[in-house]
Coordinates of C-alpha atoms in Angstrom, one line a residue:
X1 CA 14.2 16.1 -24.7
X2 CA 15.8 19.4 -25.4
X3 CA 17.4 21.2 -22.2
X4 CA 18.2 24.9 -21.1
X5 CA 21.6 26.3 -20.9
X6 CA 21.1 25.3 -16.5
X7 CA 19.6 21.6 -17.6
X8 CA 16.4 22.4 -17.3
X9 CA 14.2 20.7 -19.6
X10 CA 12.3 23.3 -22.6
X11 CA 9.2 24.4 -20.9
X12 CA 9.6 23.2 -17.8
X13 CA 7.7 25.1 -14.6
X14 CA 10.2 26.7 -12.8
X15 CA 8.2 26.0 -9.7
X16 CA 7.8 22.4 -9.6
X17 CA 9.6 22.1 -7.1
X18 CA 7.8 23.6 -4.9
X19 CA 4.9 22.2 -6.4
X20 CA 6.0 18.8 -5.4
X21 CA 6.3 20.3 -1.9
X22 CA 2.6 21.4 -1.8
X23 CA 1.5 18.1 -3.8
X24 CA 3.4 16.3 -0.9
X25 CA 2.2 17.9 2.1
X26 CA -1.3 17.5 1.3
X27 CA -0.8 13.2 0.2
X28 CA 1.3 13.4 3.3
X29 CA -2.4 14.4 5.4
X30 CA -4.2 12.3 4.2
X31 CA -2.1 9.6 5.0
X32 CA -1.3 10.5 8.1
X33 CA -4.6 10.7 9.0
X34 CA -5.4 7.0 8.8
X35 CA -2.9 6.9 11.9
X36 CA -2.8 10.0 14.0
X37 CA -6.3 9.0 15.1
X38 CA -5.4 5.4 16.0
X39 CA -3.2 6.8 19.3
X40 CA -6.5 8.7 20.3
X41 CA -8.8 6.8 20.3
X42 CA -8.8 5.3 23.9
X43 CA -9.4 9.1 24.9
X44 CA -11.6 9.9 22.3
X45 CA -13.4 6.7 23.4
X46 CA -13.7 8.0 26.9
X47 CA -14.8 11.1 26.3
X48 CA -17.7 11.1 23.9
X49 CA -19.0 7.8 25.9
X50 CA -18.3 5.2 22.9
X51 CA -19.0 1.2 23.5
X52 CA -16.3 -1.1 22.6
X53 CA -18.5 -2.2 19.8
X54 CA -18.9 1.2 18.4
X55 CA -15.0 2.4 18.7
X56 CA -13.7 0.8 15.6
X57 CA -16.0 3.1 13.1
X58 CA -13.6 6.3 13.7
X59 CA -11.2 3.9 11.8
X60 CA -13.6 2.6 9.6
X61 CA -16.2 5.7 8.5
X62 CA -11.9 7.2 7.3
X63 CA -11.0 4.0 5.3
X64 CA -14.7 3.2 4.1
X65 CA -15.4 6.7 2.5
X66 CA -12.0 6.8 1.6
X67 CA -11.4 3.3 -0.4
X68 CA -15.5 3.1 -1.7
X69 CA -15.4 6.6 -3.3
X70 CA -11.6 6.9 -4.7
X71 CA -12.4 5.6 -7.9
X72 CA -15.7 8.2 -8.5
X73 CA -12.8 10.8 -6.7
X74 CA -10.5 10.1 -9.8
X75 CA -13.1 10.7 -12.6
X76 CA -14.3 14.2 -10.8
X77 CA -10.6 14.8 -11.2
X78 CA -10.9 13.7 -14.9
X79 CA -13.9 16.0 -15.2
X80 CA -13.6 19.4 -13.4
X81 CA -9.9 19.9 -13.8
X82 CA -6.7 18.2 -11.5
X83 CA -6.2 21.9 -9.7
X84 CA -9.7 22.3 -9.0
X85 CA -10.9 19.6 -7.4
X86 CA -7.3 19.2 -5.7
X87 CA -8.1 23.1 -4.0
X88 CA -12.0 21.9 -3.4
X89 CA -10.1 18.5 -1.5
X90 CA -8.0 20.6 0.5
X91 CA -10.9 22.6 1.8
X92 CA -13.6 20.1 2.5
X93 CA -10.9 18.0 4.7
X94 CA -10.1 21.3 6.7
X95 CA -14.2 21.9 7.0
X96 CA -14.7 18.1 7.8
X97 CA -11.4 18.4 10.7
X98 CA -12.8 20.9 12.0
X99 CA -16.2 19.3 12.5
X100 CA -14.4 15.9 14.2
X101 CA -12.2 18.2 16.6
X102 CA -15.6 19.8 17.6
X103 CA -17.4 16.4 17.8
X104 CA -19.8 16.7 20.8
X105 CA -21.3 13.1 20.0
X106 CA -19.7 9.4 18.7
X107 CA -22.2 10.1 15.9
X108 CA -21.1 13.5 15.1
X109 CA -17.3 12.5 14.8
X110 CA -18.3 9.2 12.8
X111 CA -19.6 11.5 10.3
X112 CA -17.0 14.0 10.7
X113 CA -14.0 11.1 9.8
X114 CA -16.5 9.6 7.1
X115 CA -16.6 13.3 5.4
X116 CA -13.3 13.3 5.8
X117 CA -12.7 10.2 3.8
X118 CA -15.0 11.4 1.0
X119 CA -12.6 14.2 0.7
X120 CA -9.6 12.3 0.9
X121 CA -11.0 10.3 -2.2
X122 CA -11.4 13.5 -4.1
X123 CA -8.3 14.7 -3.2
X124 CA -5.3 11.8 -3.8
X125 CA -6.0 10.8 -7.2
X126 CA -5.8 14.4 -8.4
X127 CA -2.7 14.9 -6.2
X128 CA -1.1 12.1 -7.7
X129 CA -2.4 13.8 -11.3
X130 CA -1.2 16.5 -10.9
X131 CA 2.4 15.4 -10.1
X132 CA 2.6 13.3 -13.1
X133 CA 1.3 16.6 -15.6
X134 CA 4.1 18.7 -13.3
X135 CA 6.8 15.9 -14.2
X136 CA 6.9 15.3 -17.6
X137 CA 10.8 14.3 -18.1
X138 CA 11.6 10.9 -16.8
X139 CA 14.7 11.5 -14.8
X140 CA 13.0 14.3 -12.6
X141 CA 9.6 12.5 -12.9
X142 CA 11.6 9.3 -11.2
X143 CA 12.9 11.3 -8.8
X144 CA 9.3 13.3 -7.8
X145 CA 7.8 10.0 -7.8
X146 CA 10.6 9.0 -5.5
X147 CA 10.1 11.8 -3.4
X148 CA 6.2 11.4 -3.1
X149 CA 6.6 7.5 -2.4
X150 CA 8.7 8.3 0.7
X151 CA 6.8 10.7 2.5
X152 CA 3.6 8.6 1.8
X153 CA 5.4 5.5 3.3
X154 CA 6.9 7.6 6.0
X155 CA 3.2 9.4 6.7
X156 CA 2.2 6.7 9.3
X157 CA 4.9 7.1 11.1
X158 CA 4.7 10.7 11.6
X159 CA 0.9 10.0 12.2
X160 CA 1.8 7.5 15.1
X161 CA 4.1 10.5 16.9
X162 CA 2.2 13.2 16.1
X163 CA -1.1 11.5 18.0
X164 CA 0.8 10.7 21.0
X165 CA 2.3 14.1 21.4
X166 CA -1.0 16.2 20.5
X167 CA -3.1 13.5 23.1
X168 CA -0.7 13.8 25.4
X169 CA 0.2 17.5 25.4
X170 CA -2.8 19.1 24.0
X171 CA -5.6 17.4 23.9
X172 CA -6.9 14.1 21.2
X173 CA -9.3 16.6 19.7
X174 CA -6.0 18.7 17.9
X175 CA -5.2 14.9 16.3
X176 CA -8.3 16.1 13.7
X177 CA -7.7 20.5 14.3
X178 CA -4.0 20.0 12.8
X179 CA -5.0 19.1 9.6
X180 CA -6.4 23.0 9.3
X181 CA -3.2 24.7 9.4
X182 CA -1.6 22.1 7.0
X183 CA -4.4 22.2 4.3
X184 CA -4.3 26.3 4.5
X185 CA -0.4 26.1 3.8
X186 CA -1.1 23.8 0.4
X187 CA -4.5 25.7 -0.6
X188 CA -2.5 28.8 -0.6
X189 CA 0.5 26.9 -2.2
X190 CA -1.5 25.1 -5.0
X191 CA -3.2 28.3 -5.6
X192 CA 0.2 29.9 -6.6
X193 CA 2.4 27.1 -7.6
X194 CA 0.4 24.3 -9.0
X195 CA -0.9 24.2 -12.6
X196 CA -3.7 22.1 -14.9
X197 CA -4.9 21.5 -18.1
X198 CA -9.1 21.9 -18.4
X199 CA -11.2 19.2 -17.4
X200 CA -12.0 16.6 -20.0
X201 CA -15.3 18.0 -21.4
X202 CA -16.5 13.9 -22.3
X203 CA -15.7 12.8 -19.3
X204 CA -18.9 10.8 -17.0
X205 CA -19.5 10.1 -13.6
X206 CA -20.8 6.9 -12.8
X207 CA -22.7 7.6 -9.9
X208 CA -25.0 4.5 -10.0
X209 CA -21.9 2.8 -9.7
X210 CA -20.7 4.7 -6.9
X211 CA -23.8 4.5 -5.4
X212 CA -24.3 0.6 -5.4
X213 CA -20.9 -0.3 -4.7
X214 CA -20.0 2.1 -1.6
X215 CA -23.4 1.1 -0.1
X216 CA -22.7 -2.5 -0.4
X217 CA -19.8 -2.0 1.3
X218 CA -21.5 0.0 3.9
X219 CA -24.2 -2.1 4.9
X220 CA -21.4 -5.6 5.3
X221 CA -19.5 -3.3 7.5
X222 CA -22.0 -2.5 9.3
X223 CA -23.4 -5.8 9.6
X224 CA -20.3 -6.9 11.3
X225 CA -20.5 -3.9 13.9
X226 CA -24.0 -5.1 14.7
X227 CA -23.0 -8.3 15.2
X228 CA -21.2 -7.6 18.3
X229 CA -24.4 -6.4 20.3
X230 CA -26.7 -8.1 18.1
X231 CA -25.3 -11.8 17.7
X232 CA -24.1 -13.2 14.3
X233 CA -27.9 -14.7 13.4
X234 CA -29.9 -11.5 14.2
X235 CA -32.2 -10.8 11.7
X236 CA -31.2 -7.2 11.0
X237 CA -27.3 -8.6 10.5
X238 CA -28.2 -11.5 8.6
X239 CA -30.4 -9.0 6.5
X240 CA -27.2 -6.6 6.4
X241 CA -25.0 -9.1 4.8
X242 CA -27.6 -10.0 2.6
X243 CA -28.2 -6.6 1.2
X244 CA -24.9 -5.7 0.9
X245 CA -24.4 -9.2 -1.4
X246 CA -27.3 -8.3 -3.6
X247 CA -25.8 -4.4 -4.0
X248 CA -22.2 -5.5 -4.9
X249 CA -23.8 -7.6 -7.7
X250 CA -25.9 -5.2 -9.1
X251 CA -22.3 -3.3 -8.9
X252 CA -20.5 -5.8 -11.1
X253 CA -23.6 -6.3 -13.2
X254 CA -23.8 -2.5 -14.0
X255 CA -20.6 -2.2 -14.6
X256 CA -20.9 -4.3 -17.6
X257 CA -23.5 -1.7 -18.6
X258 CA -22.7 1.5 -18.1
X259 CA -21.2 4.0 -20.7
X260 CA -18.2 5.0 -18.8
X261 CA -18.0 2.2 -15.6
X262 CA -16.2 3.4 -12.7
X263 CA -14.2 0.1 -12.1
X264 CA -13.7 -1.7 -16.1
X265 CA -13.9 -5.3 -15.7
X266 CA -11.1 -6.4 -18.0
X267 CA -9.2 -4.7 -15.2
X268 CA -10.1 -7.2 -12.5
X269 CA -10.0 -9.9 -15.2
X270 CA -6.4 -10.4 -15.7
X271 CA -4.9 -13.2 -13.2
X272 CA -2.3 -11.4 -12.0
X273 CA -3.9 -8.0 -11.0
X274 CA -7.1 -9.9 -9.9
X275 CA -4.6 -11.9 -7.5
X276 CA -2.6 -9.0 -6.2
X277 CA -6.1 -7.1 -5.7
X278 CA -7.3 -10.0 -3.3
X279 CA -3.9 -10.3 -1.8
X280 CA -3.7 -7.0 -0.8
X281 CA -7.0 -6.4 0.7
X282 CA -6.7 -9.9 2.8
X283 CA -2.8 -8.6 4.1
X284 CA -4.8 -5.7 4.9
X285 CA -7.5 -6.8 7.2
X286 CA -4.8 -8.3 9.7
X287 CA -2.5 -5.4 9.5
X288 CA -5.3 -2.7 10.8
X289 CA -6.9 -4.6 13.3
X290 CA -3.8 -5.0 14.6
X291 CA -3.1 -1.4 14.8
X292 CA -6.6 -1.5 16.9
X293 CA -5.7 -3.8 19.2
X294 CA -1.7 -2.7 20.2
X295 CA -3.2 0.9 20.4
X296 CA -5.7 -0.2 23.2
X297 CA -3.3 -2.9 24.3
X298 CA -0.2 -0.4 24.9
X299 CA -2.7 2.0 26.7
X300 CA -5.0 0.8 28.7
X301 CA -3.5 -2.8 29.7
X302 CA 0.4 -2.0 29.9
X303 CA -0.4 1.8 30.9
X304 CA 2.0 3.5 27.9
X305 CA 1.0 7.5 27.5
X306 CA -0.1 8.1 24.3
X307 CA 3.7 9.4 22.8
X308 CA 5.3 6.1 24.1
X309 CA 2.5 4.3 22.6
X310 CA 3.4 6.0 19.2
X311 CA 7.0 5.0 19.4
X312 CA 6.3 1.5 20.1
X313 CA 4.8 1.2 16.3
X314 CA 8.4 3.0 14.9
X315 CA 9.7 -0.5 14.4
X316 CA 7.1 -1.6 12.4
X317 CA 7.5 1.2 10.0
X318 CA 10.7 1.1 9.8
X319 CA 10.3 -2.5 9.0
X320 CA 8.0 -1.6 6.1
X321 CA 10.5 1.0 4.5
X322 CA 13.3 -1.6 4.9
X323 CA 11.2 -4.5 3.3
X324 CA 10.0 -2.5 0.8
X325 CA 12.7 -0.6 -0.4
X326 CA 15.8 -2.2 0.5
X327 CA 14.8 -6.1 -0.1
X328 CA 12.0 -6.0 -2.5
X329 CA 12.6 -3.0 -4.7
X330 CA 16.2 -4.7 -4.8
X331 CA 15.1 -8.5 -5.5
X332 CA 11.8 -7.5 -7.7
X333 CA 14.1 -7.0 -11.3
X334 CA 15.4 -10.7 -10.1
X335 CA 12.3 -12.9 -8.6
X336 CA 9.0 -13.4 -9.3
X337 CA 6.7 -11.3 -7.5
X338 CA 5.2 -14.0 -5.5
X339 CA 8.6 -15.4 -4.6
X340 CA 7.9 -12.1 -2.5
X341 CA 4.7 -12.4 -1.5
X342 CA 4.3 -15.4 -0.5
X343 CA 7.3 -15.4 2.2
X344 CA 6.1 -11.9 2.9
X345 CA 2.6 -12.6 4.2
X346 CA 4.3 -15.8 6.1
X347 CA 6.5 -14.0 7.8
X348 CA 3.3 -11.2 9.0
X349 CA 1.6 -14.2 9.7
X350 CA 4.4 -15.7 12.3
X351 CA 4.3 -11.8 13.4
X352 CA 0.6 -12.2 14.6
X353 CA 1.0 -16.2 16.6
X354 CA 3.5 -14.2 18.3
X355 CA 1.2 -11.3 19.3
X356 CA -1.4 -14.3 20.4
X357 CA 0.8 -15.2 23.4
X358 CA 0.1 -12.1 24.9
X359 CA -0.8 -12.0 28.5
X360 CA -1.6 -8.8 30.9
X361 CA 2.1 -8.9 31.9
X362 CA 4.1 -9.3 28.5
X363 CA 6.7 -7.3 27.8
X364 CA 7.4 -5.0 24.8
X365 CA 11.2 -5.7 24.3
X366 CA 10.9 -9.6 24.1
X367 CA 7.3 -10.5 22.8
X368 CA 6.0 -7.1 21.2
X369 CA 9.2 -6.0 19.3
X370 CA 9.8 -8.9 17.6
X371 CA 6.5 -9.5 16.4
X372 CA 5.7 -5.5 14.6
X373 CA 9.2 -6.2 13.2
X374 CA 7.9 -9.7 11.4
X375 CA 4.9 -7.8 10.5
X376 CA 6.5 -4.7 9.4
X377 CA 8.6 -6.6 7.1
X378 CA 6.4 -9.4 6.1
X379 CA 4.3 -6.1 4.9
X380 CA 7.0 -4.3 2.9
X381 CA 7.7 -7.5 1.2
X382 CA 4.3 -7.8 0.2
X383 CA 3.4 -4.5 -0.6
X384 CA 6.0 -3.3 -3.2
X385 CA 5.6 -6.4 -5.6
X386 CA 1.0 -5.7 -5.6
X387 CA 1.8 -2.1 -6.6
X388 CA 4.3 -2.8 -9.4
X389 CA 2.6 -5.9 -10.6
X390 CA -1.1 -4.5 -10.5
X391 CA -0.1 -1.4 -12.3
X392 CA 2.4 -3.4 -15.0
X393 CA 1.2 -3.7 -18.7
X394 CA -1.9 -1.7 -18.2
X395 CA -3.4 0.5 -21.5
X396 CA -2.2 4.3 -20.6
X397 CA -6.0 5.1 -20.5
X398 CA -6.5 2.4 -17.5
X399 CA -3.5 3.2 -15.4
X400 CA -5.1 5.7 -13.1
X401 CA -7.9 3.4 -12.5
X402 CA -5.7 0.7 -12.4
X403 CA -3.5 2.1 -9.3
X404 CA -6.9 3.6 -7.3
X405 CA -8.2 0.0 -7.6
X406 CA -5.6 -1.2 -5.6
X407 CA -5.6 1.5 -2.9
X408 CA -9.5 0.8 -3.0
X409 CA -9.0 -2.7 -2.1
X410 CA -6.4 -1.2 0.6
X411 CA -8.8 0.6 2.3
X412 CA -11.6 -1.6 2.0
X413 CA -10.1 -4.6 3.3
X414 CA -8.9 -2.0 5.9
X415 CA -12.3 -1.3 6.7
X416 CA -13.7 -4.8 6.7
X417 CA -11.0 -5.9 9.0
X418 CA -11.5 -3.4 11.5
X419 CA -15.4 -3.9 12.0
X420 CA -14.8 -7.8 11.8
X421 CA -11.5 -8.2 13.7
X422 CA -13.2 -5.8 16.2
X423 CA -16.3 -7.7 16.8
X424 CA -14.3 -10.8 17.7
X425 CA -12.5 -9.7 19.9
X426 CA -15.4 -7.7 22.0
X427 CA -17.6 -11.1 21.6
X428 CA -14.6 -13.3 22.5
X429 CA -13.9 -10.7 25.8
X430 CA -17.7 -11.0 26.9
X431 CA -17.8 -14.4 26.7
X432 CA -14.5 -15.0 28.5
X433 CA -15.5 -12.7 31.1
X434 CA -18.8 -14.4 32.0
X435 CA -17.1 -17.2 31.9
X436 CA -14.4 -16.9 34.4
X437 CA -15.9 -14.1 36.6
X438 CA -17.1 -16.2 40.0
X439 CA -15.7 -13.7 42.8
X440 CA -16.3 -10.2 42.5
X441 CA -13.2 -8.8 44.3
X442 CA -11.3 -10.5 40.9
X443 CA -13.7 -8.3 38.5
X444 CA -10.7 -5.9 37.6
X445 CA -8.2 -8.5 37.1
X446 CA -11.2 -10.5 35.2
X447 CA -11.9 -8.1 32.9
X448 CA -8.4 -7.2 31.8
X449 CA -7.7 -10.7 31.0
X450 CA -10.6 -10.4 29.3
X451 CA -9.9 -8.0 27.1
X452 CA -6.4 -9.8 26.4
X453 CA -8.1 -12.6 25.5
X454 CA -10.7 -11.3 22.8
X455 CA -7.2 -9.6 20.9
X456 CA -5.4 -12.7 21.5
X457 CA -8.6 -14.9 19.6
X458 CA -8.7 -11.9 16.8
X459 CA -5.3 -11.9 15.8
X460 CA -5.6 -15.3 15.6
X461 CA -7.7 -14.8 13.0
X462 CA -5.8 -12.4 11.3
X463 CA -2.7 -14.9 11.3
X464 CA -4.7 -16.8 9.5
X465 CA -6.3 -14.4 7.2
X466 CA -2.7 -13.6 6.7
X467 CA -1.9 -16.7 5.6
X468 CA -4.8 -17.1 3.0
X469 CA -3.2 -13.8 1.4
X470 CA 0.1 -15.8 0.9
X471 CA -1.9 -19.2 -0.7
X472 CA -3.5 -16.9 -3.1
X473 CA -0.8 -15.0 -4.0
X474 CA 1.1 -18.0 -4.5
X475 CA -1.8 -19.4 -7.0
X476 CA -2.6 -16.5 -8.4
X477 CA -0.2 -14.1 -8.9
X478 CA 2.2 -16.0 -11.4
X479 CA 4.1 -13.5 -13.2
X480 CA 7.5 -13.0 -14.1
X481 CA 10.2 -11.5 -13.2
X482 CA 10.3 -7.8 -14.8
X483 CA 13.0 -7.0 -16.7
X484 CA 13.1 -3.4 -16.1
X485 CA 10.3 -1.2 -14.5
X486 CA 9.3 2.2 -16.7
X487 CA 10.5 5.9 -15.3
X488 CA 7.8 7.2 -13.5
X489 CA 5.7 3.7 -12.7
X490 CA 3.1 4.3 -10.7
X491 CA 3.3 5.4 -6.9
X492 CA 0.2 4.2 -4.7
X493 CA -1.7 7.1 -3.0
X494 CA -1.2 5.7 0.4
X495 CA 0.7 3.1 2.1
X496 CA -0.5 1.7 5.9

């Protein structure tokens, strides 16, 4: 590639640079967003009057919206224009903040956090579109991607501190008002600095697809929520469950059908990416419910404020950056990705049997630490192999769809494991409490071990769901090792 006299590259933007910037800040929101909340919720929970069964949807309306419509979010991209629908992104998360810091009602902020997700949807693929047209040489490309990848891995993080201080200091409701300020700054800043080719004028949506795959999702989501109050063989759940089969069918059955499908099956066909697809939603389900649970756990049993709660997640992030980058980024060119995954989702699964000894007294330095660090880095093992070996060998025309499908199974199995995780443990905390409660001066105590006890039975569950990750990875996944990865492989539009 020819260069200027100062190295730039021949027709190079000047302003990339600060183009990256904006396209950062605003991938660096909406991942952020899937944790800032988390720290809140026990407040949010008590002050818009929200049952224990109902609490897990301002997780799930995010993740649901988010993961059911990104792949429908990445062909409006493809239609209107990258720029476009990156700007209309921008302003419909601001609008839908705005509406979940006002929230008056449960219901109101459930569909605040759900419009927020829709947005979200719209709004990463074209981010992550945009800074592959900004970056066209591959030494700077590797180096934006670079860049992008760290702030996104780095966004819960800053999402776990940022919701303790603004709950703590302000007030849980500026956890959803701070994404205003930030998406004005990279309206304004894509406005000026960012630039786009036209829309592809042949370009379909498949919004049958859409449709029938996002409400299949929605109505086995909600069938676990209702199975909480309702009881597992309540007609309406059962009925749930059973609608939500039938829709994801007619899903796979119409995408065999229609002229442009939102998810193509050969995609999903393929061994390896089928394998990493499944293992990533399964490692997913345990992870988030467990962010439920130590969020409530830290709070309301061991009495941490809402900022020391978000520092007690540091070391699991950490964790994640360290696996990720430092052990399996390193060992990847060498092993087989499942020499990674598989010791990877043992390791988060040892991470959750710890957290099931948990008791109303534990403490965090001797039984909590060591387990998010297990987890964190069982995680970042896991995580960096699915990305690189979902996206590997793909046709150039699959690879954005390619990469969304795995962020879609991220936030779907996100989703699923919150609503399920969350039922068991409210069903396993009534039970326990009837149970065991004969004198009512003990109530308090009663209830608290209680609650202890339905996370203790959950993440139980997720130990184990952990573990199923690693057996299919382990049959599935059998690739090689790479011999070299491509400048500029693709990034994933969030990380947990």
């Amino acid at each position: 590639m020819s260069v200027t006299r100062t190295g730039e590259p021949v027709g190079a933007d000047p302003h990339r640079w600060w183009g990256l910037v904006i396209i950062a800040l605003a991938q660096l929101m909406v991942v952020l967003d899937a944790t800032i909340v988390n720290i809140a919720l026990p407040s949010a929970q008590n002050a818009l009057h929200m049952s224990d069964g109902n609490r897990q949807w301002v997780i799930t309306a995010y993740t649901l919206a988010f993961g059911g419509l990104l792949l429908l979010g990445g062909r409006i991209a493809d239609l209107v224009g990258r720029k476009r629908t990156f700007i209309v992104g921008l302003v419909g998360f601001a609008v839908a903040s705005a509406i979940g810091g006002a929230a008056t009602t449960s219901g109101m902020l459930f569909g605040a956090r759900a419009l927020q997700g829709a947005f979200a949807a719209v709004l990463a693929p074209s981010a992550l579109s945009l800074l592959t047209t900004t970056f066209t040489d591959p030494k700077e490309r590797g180096k934006a991607f670079g860049i992008y990848g760290a702030l996104a891995g780095g966004g819960s993080a800053i999402g776990f501190v940022a919701g303790g201080l603004l709950t703590e200091y302000l007030n849980w409701r500026w956890c959803l008002y701070v994404n205003i300020p930030i998406a004005a700054v990279a309206v304004f800043g894509g406005l000026a600095l960012l630039h786009d080719r036209p829309g592809q004028a042949g370009a379909r949506l498949d919004v049958p697809g859409a449709v029938l795959g996002c409400g299949g999702l929605v109505a086995i989501v909600y069938g676990f929520s209702e199975a909480e109050s309702r009881g597992w063989t309540d007609p309406l759940v059962l009925g749930l469950f059973a609608a939500g089969v039938v829709l994801l069918a007619t899903f796979v059955w119409w995408q065999t059908r229609a002229p442009q499908p939102l998810l193509p099956l050969h995609i999903v066909k393929d061994r390896n990416r089928a394998g990493c697809f499944l293992t990533m939603g399964l490692a997913v389900i345990g992870m988030f419910g467990m962010f439920l649970f130590m969020t409530y756990y830290l709070q309301v049993i061991l009495g941490y404020s809402p900022v020391k709660t978000g520092m007690a997640f540091l070391p699991l992030t950490a964790a994640i950056i360290v696996g990720s980058t430092q052990i399996s980024a390193r060992l990847l060119q060498h092993a087989a990705p499942r020499m990674l995954m598989v010791p990877g989702m043992l390791l988060a699964s040892g991470g959750m049997v710890i957290l099931t000894q948990l008791t109303v007294h534990s403490e965090y330095a001797t039984e909590l630490l060591p387990a998010l660090l297990l987890i964190g880095l069982g995680m970042g093992l896991t995580f960096m192999p699915v990305f690189a070996t979902a996206t590997s060998g793909v046709a150039p025309q699959d690879s954005g769809v390619t990469s969304a499908t795995v962020n879609t199974a991220q936030q779907v199995g996100g989703s699923i494991g919150t609503a399920l995780l969350n039922t068991i443990a409210t069903t396993s905390s009534t039970a326990f409490v009837a149970a065991h409660l004969r004198d009512p001066a003990q109530k308090a105590l009663i209830v608290r071990e209680g609650i202890v006890h339905g996370y203790t039975v959950a993440i139980w569950w997720a130990a184990g769901i952990m573990l199923l990750a690693g057996v299919v990875a382990g049959l599935m996944v059998t690739a090689r090792a790479p011999k070299h990865e491509p400048a500029g492989a693709p990034v994933p539009e969030s990380v947990p």
